[in-house]
Tab-separated table of C-alpha atoms in Angstrom:
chain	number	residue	atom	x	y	z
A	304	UNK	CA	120.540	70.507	115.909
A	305	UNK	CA	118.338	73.577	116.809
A	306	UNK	CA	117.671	76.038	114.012
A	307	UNK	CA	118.904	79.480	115.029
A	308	UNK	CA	117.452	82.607	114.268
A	309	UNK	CA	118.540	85.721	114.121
A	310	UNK	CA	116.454	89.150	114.760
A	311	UNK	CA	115.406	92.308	116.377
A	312	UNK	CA	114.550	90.846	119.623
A	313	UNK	CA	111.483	93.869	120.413
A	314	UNK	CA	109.961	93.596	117.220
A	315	UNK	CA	107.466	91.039	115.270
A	316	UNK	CA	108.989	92.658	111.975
A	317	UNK	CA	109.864	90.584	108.947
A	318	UNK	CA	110.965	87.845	111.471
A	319	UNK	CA	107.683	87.163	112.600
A	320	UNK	CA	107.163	85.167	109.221
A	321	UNK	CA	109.844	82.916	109.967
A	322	UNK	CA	109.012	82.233	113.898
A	323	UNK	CA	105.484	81.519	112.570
A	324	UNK	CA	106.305	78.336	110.231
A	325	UNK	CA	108.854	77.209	113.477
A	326	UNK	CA	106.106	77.151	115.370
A	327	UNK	CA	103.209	75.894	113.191
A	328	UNK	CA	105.908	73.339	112.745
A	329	UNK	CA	106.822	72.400	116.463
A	330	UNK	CA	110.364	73.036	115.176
A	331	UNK	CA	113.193	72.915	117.813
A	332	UNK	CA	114.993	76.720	117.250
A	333	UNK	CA	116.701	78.761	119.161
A	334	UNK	CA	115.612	82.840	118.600
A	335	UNK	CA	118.956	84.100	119.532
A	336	UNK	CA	118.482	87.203	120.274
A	337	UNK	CA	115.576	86.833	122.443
A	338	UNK	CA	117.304	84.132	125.078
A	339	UNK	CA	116.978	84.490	128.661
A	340	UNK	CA	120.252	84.390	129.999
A	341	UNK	CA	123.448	86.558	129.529
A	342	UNK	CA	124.143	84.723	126.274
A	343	UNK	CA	121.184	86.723	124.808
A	344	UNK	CA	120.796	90.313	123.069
A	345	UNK	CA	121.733	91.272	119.509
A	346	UNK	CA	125.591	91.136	119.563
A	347	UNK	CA	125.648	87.536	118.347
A	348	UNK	CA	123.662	88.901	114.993
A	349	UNK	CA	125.466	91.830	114.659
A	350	UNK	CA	128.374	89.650	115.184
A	351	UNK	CA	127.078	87.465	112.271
A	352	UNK	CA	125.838	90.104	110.308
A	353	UNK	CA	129.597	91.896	110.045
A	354	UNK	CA	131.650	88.691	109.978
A	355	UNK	CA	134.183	88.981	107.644
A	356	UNK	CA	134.945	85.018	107.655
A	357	UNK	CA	132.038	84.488	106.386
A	358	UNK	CA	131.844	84.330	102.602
A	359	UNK	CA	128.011	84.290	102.360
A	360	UNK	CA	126.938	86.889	104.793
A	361	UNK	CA	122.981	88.448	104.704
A	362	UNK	CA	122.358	91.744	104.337
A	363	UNK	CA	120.169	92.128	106.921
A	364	UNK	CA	118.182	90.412	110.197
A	365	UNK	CA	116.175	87.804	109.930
A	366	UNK	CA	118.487	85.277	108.737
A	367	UNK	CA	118.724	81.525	110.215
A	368	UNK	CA	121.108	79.474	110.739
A	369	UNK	CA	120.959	75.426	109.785
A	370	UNK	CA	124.202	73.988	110.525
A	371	UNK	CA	126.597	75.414	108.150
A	372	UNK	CA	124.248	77.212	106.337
A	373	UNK	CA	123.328	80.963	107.209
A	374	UNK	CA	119.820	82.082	105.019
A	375	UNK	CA	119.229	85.928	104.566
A	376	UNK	CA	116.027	87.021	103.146
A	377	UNK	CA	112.272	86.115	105.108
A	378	UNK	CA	111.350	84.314	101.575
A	379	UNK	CA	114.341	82.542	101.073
A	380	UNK	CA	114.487	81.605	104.136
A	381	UNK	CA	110.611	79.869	103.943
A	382	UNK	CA	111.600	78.670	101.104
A	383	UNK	CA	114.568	76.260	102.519
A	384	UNK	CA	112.322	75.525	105.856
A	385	UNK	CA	109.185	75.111	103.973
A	386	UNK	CA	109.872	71.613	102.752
A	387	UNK	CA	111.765	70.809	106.192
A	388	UNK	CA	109.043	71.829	108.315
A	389	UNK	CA	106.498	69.826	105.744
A	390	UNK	CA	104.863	73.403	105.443
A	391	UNK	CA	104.875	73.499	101.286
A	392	UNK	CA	103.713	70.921	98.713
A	393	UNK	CA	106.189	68.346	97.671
A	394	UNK	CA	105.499	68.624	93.605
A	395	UNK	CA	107.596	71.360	91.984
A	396	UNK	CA	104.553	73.260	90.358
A	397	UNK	CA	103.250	73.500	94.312
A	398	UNK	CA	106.397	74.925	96.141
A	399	UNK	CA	106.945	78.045	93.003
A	400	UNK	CA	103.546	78.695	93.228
A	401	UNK	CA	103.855	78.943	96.774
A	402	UNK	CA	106.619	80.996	96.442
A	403	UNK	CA	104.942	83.495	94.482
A	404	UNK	CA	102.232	83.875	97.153
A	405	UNK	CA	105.314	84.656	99.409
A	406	UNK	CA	106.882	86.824	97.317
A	407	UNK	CA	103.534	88.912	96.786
A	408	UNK	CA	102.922	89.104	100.629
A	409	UNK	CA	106.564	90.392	100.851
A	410	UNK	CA	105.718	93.103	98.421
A	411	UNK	CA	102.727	93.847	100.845
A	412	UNK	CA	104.626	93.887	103.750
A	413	UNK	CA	107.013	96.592	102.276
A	414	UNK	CA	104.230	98.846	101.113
A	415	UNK	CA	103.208	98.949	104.581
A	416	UNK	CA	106.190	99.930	105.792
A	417	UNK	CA	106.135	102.314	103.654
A	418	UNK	CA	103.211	104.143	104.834
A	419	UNK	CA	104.865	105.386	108.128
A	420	UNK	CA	108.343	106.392	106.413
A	421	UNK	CA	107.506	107.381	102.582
A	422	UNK	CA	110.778	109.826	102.453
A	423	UNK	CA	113.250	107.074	104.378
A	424	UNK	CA	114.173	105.270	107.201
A	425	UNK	CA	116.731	107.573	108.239
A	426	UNK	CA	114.373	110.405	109.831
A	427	UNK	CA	111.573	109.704	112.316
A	428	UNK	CA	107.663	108.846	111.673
A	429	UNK	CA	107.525	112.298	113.340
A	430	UNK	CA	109.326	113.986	110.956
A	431	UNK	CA	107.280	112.457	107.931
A	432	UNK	CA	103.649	112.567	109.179
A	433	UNK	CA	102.341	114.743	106.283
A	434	UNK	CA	104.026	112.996	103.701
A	435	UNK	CA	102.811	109.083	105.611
A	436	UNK	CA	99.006	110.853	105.967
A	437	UNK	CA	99.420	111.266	101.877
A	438	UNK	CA	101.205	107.180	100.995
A	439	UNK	CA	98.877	105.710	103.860
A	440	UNK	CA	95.663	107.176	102.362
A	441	UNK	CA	96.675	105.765	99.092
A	442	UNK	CA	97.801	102.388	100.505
A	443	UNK	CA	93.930	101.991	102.273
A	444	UNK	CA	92.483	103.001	99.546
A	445	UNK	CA	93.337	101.115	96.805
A	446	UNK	CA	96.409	98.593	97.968
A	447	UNK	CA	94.932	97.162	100.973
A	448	UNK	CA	91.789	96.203	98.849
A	449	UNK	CA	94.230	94.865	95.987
A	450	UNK	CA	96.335	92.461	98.026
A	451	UNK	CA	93.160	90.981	99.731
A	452	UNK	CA	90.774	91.010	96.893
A	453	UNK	CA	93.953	88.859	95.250
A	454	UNK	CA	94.631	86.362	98.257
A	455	UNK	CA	90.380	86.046	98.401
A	456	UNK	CA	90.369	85.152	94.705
A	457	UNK	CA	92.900	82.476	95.090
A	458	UNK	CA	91.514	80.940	98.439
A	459	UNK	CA	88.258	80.835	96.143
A	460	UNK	CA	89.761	78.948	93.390
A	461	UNK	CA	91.287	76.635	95.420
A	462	UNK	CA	89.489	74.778	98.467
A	463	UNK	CA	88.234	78.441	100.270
A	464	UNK	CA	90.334	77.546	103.176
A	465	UNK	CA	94.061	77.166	101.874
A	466	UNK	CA	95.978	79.215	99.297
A	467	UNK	CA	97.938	75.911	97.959
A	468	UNK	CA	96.302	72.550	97.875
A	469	UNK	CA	94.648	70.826	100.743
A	470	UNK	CA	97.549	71.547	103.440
A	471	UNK	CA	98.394	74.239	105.061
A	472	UNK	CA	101.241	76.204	103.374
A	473	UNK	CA	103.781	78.716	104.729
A	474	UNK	CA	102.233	81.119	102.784
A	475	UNK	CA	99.157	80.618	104.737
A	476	UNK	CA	100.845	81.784	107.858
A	477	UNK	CA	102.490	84.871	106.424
A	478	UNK	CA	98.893	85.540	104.676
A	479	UNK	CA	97.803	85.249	108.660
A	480	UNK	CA	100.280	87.613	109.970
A	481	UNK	CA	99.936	90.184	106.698
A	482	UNK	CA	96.177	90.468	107.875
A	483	UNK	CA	96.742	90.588	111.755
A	484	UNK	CA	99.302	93.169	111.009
A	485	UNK	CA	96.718	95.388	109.032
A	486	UNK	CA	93.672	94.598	111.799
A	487	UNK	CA	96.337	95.900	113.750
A	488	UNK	CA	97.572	99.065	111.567
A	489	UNK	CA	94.581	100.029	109.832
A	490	UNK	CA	91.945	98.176	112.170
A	491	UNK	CA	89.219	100.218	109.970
A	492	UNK	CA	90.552	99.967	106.879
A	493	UNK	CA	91.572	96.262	106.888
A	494	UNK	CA	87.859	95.491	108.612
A	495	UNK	CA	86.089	97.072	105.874
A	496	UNK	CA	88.330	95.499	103.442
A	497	UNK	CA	87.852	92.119	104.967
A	498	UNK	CA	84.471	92.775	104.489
A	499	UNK	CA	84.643	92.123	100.605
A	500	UNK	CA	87.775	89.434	101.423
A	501	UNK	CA	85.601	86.504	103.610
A	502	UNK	CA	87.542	83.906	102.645
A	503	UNK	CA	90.559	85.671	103.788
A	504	UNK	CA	88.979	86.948	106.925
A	505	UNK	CA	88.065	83.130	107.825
A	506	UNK	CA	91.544	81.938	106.923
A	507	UNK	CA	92.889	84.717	109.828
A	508	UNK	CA	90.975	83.491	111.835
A	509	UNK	CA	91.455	79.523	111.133
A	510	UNK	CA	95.479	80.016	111.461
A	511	UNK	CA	95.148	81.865	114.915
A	512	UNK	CA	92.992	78.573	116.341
A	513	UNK	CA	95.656	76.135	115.301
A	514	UNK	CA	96.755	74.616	118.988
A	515	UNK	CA	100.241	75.507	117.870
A	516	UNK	CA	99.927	78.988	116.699
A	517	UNK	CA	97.257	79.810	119.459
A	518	UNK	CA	99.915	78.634	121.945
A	519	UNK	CA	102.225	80.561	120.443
A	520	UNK	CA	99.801	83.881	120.494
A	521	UNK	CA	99.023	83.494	124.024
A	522	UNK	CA	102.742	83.284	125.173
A	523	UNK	CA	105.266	85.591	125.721
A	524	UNK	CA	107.161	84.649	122.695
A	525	UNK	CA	104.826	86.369	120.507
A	526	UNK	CA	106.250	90.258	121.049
A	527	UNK	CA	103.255	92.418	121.065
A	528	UNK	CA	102.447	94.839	118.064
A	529	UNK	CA	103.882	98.332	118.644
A	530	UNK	CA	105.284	101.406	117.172
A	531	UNK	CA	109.023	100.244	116.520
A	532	UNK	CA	107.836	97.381	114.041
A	533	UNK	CA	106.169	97.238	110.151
A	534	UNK	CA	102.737	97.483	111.765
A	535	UNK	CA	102.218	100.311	113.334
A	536	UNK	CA	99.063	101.691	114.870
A	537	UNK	CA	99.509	105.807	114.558
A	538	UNK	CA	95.336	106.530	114.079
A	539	UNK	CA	95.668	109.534	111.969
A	540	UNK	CA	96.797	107.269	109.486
A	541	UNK	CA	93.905	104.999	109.272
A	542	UNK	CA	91.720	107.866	108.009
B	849	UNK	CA	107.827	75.172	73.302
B	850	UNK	CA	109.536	78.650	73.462
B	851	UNK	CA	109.076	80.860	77.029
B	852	UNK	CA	106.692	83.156	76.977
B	853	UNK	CA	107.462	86.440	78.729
B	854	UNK	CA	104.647	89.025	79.826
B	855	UNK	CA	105.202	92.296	80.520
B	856	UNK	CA	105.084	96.174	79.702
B	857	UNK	CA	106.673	96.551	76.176
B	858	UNK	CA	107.735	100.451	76.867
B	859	UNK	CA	109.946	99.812	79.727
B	860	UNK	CA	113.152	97.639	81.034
B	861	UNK	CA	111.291	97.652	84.694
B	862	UNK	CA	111.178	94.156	86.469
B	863	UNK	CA	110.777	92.490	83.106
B	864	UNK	CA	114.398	93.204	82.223
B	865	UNK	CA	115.939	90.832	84.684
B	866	UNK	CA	114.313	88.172	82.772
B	867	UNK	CA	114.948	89.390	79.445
B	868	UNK	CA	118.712	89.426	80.881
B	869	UNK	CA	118.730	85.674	81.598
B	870	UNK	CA	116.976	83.992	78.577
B	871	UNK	CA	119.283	86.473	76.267
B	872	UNK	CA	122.355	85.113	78.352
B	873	UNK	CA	121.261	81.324	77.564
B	874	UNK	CA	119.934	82.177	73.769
B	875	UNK	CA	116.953	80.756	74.958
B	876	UNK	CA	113.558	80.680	72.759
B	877	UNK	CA	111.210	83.356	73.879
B	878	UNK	CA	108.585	85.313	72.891
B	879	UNK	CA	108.082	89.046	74.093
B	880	UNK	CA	104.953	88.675	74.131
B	881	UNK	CA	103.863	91.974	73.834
B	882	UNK	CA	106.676	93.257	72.234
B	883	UNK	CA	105.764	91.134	69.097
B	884	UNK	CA	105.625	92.894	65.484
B	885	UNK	CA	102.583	91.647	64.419
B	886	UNK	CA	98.715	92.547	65.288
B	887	UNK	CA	99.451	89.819	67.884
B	888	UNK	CA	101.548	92.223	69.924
B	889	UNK	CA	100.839	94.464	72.447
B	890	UNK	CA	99.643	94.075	76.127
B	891	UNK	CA	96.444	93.019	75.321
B	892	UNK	CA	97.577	88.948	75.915
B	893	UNK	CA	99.157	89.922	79.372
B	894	UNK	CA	95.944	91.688	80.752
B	895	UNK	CA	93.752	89.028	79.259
B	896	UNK	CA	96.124	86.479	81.265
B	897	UNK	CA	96.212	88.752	84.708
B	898	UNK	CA	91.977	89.000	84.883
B	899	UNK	CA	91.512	85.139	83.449
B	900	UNK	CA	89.401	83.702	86.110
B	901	UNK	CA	89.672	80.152	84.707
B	902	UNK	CA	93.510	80.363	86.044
B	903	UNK	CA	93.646	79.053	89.748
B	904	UNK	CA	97.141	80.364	90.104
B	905	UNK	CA	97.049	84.204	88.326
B	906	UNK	CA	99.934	86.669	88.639
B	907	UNK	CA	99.625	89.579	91.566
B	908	UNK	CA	101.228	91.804	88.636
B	909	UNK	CA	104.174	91.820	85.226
B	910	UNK	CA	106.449	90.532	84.495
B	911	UNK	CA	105.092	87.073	84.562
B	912	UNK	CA	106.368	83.802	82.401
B	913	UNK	CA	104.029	81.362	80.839
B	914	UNK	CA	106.457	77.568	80.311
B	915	UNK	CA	104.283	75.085	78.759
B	916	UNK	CA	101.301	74.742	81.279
B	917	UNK	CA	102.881	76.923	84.256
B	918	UNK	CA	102.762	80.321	84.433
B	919	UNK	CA	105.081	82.271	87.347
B	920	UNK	CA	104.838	85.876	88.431
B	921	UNK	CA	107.543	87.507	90.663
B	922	UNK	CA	110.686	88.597	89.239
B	923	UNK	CA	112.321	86.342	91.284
B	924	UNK	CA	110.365	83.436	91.328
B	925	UNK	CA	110.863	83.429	87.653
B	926	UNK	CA	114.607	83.345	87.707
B	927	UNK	CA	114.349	80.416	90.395
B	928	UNK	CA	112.874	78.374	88.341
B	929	UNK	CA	114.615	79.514	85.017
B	930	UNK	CA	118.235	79.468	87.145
B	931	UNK	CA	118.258	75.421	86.388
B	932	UNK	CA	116.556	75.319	83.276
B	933	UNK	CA	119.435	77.986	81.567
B	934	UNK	CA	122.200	76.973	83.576
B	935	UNK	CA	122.543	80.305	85.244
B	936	UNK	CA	122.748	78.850	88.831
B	937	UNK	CA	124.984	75.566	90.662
B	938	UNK	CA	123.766	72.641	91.125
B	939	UNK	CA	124.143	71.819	94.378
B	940	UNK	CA	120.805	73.440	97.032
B	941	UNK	CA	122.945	75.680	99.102
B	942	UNK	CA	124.639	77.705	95.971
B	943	UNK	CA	120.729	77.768	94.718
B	944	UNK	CA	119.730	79.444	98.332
B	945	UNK	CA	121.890	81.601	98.248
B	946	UNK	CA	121.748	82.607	94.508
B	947	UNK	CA	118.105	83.523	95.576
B	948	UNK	CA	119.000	85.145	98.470
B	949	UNK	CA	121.489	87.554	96.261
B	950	UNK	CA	118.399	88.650	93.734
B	951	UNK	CA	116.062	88.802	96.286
B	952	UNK	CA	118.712	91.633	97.786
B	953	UNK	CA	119.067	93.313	94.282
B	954	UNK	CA	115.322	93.311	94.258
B	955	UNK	CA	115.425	94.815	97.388
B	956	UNK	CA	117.718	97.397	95.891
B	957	UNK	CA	115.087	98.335	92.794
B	958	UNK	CA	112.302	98.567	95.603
B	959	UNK	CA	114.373	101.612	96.538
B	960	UNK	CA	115.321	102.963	93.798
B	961	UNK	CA	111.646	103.140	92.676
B	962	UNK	CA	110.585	105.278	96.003
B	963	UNK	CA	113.069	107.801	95.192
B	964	UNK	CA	110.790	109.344	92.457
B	965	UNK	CA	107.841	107.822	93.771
B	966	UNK	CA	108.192	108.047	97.459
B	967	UNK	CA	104.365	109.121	98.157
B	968	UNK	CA	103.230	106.458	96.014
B	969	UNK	CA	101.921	105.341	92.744
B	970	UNK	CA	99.299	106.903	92.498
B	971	UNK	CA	100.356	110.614	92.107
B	972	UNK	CA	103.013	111.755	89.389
B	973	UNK	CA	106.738	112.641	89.785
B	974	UNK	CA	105.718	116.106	89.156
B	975	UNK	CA	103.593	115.772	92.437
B	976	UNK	CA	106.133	114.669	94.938
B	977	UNK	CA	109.023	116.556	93.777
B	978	UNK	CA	110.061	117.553	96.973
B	979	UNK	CA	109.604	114.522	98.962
B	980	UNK	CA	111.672	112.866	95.839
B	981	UNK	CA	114.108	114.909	96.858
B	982	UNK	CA	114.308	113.990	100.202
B	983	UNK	CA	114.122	110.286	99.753
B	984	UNK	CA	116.440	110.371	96.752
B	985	UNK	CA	119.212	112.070	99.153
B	986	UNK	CA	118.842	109.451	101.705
B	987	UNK	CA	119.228	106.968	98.918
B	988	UNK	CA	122.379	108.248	97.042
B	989	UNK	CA	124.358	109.091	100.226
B	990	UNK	CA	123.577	106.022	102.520
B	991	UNK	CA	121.592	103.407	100.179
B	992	UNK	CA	123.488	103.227	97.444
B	993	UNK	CA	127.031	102.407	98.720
B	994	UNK	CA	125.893	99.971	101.569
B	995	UNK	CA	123.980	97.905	98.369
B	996	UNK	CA	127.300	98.019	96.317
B	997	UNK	CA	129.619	97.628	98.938
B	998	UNK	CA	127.608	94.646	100.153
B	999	UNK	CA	127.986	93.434	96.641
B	1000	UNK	CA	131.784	94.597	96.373
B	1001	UNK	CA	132.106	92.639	99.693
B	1002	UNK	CA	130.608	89.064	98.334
B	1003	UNK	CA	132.544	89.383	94.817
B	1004	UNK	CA	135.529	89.730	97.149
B	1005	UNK	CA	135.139	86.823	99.286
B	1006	UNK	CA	134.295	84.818	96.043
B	1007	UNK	CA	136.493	84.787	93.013
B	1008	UNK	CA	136.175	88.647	92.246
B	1009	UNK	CA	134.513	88.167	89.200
B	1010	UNK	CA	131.440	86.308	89.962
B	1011	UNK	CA	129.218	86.754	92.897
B	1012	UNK	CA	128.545	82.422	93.445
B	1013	UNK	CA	131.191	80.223	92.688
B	1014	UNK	CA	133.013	79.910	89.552
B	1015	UNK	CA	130.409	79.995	86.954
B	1016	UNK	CA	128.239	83.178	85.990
B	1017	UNK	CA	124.324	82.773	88.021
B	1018	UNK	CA	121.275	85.373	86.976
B	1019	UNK	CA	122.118	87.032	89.706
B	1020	UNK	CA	125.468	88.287	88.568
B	1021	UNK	CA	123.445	89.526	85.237
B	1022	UNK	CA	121.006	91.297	87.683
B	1023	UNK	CA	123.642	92.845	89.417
B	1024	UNK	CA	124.464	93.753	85.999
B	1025	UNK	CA	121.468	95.239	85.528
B	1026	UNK	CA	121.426	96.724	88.912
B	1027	UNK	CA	124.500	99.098	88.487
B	1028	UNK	CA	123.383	99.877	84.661
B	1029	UNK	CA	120.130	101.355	86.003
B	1030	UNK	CA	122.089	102.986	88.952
B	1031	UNK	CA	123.968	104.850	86.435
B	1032	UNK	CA	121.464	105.920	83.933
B	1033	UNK	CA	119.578	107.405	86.780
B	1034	UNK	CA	122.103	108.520	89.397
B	1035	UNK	CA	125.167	109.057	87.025
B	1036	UNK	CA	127.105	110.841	89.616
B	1037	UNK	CA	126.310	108.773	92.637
B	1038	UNK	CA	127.075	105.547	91.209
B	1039	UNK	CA	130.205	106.611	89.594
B	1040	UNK	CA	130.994	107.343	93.169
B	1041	UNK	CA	130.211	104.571	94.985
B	1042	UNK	CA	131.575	102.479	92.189
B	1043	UNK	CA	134.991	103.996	92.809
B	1044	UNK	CA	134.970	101.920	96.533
B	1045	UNK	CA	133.499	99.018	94.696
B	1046	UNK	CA	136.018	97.727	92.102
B	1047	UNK	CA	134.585	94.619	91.608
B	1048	UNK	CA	131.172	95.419	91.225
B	1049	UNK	CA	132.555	98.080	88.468
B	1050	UNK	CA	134.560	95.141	86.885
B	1051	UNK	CA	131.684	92.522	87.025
B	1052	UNK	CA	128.741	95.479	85.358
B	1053	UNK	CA	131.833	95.791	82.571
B	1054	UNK	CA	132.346	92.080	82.126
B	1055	UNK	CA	129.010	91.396	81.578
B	1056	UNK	CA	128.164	94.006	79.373
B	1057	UNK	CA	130.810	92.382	77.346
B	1058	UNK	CA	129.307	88.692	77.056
B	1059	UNK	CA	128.932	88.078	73.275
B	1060	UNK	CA	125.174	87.285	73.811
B	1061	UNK	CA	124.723	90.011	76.392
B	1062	UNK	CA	126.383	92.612	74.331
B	1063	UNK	CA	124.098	91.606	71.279
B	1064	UNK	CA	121.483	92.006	73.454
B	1065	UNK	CA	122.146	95.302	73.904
B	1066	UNK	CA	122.722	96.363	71.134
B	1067	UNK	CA	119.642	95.213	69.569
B	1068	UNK	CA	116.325	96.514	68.985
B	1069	UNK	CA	115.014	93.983	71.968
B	1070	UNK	CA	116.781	96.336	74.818
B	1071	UNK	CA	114.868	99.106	75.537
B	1072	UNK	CA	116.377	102.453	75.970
B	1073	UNK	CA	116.115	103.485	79.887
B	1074	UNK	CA	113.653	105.819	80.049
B	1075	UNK	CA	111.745	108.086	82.788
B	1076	UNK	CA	108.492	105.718	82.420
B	1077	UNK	CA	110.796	102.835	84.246
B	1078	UNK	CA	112.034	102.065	87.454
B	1079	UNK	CA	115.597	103.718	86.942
B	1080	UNK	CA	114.768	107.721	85.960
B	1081	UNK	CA	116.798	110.463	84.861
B	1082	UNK	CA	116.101	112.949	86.978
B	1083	UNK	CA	119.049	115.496	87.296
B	1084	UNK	CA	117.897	117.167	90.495
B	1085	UNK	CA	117.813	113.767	92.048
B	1086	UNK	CA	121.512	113.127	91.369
B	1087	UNK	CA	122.486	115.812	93.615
């Protein structure tokens, strides 16, 4: 049976790390929201999301459904798929550490959000550019180096090519999609960055020639950056 | 071999939801730098962060050193402690969506830290008072009771008392921890939303009550909130 998932159908958002390991993985899934005919549109989530049969509802988009099960949460989420999709190591030591990496991109991820709505989600970028020009300085300046000067030391101490072992990992992807997202965002911040981050820089650029992925890139599945999603390109903010 | 658990000795922060479970087991552990002796101190935990003999370091505290693995992220520690202390089921799709529950609550604490800190880390409370403000109304009046009555809602649908099957999980005893730090720093708020959660209420007093839990707290080992933390006291953010 085809994996479902469920999310914003305009946006890459947090369910871009999710459609990313489907795809890497040739998996057969269904992105709900997103389907051509009438049977598409968000009322099947939202449907989902506020079902009071269900005893295990998410809090929030993405979540995926796998037969009975219904997964909230991007990471927990990877972390069911990841040995499904043969996208994490099989020893225990592997998949945690793995994990981690996820976890630590998610933290990224949020921080960049972050940047465009530092007093909430409730009022508009507009109404917050002051306050975004102060958090997105910061977040160049010292986070964006941070995460990638982390992800380059790990690529270094293992192989230079993978963050976990020989294969490629889920967390690979996201890392992928973190740094497209900031090239995107913060195109000079993130290239100077990348600048000190090679290793990183090459794995972007590995993931994004993978027949699958660059498939995927090239099609009309893969929703274009813009201004509604976690990456957003507003220039005054890239200093 | 006892646990060894890294983190800031002045603060509950993300450390405390760790603390939490191995106190709820009686598990050996070592605070590491929480020890009496000239051995304490953070001194050990930056030593371990910077090693550059480690392959797999920790982005950031709290991390956990068992045996010859050693796991950052809050919640990657409590996955793999879940098992290990008998804080989670057995069976993979109560262990999903155990994880899926903290990852939520750490969603939660995200927030809760941007309410004093909305421009960032980098500047003091006293420098974003106003922009606290802003984001600290946003989070009492819409934040707070859609995280609680999510909560209220799964305790509900589940026996009332616990949030996954019959048997208490570390994330009931970080929901625990959850609602304590909502009410040290949002004393008004949380009473509030608490009054259209009874569950959630019920569950933060149960818990409190465990015998280990309530030794716990009233030891020496738990550390007094305080407005170095995540969850601050800051009357004019209580509204």
């Amino acid at each position: 049976m085809a994996y479902e998932l469920h999310y914003w159908p305009m946006i890459q958002g947090r369910g871009e790390f999710v459609r990313l390991a489907l795809e890497e993985a040739g998996a057969d899934y269904i992105d709900i929201a997103r389907r051509d005919d009438d049977s598409g549109g968000i009322a099947p989530m939202l449907e989902r999301l506020s079902d009071s049969t269900n005893p295990r509802p998410p809090f929030a988009p993405p979540f995926l459904r796998d037969g009975d099960l219904v997964i909230g949460q991007t990471a927990a989420i990877l972390l069911h798929l990841g040995p499904r999709l043969g996208l994490v190591g099989a020893s225990e030591p592997d998949r945690i550490w793995t994990h981690q990496l996820q976890l630590t991109i998610a933290d990224a991820v949020d921080e960049v959000h972050d940047t465009h709505h530092p007093l909430g989600v409730d009022l508009y970028y507009a109404e917050q550019k002051p306050e975004a020009l102060r958090r997105a300085t910061a977040f160049r300046r010292t986070r964006i180096p941070k995460f990638l000067g982390y992800f380059e030391r790990i690529l270094t101490a293992n192989d230079g090519t993978r963050l976990v072992g020989a294969d490629l990992t889920y967390a690979d992807l996201s890392l992928f999609q973190l740094v497209d997202g900031l090239l995107y965002a913060f195109p000079k911040a993130a290239a100077a960055a990348l600048r000190d981050a090679p290793h990183v820089k090459r794995l972007h650029q590995a993931v994004a020639q993978r027949p699958r992925i660059a498939a995927y890139l090239a099609s009309e599945r893969r929703i274009p950056f813009n201004e509604d999603g976690i990456f957003r390109r507003y220039p005054e903010l890239d200093g």
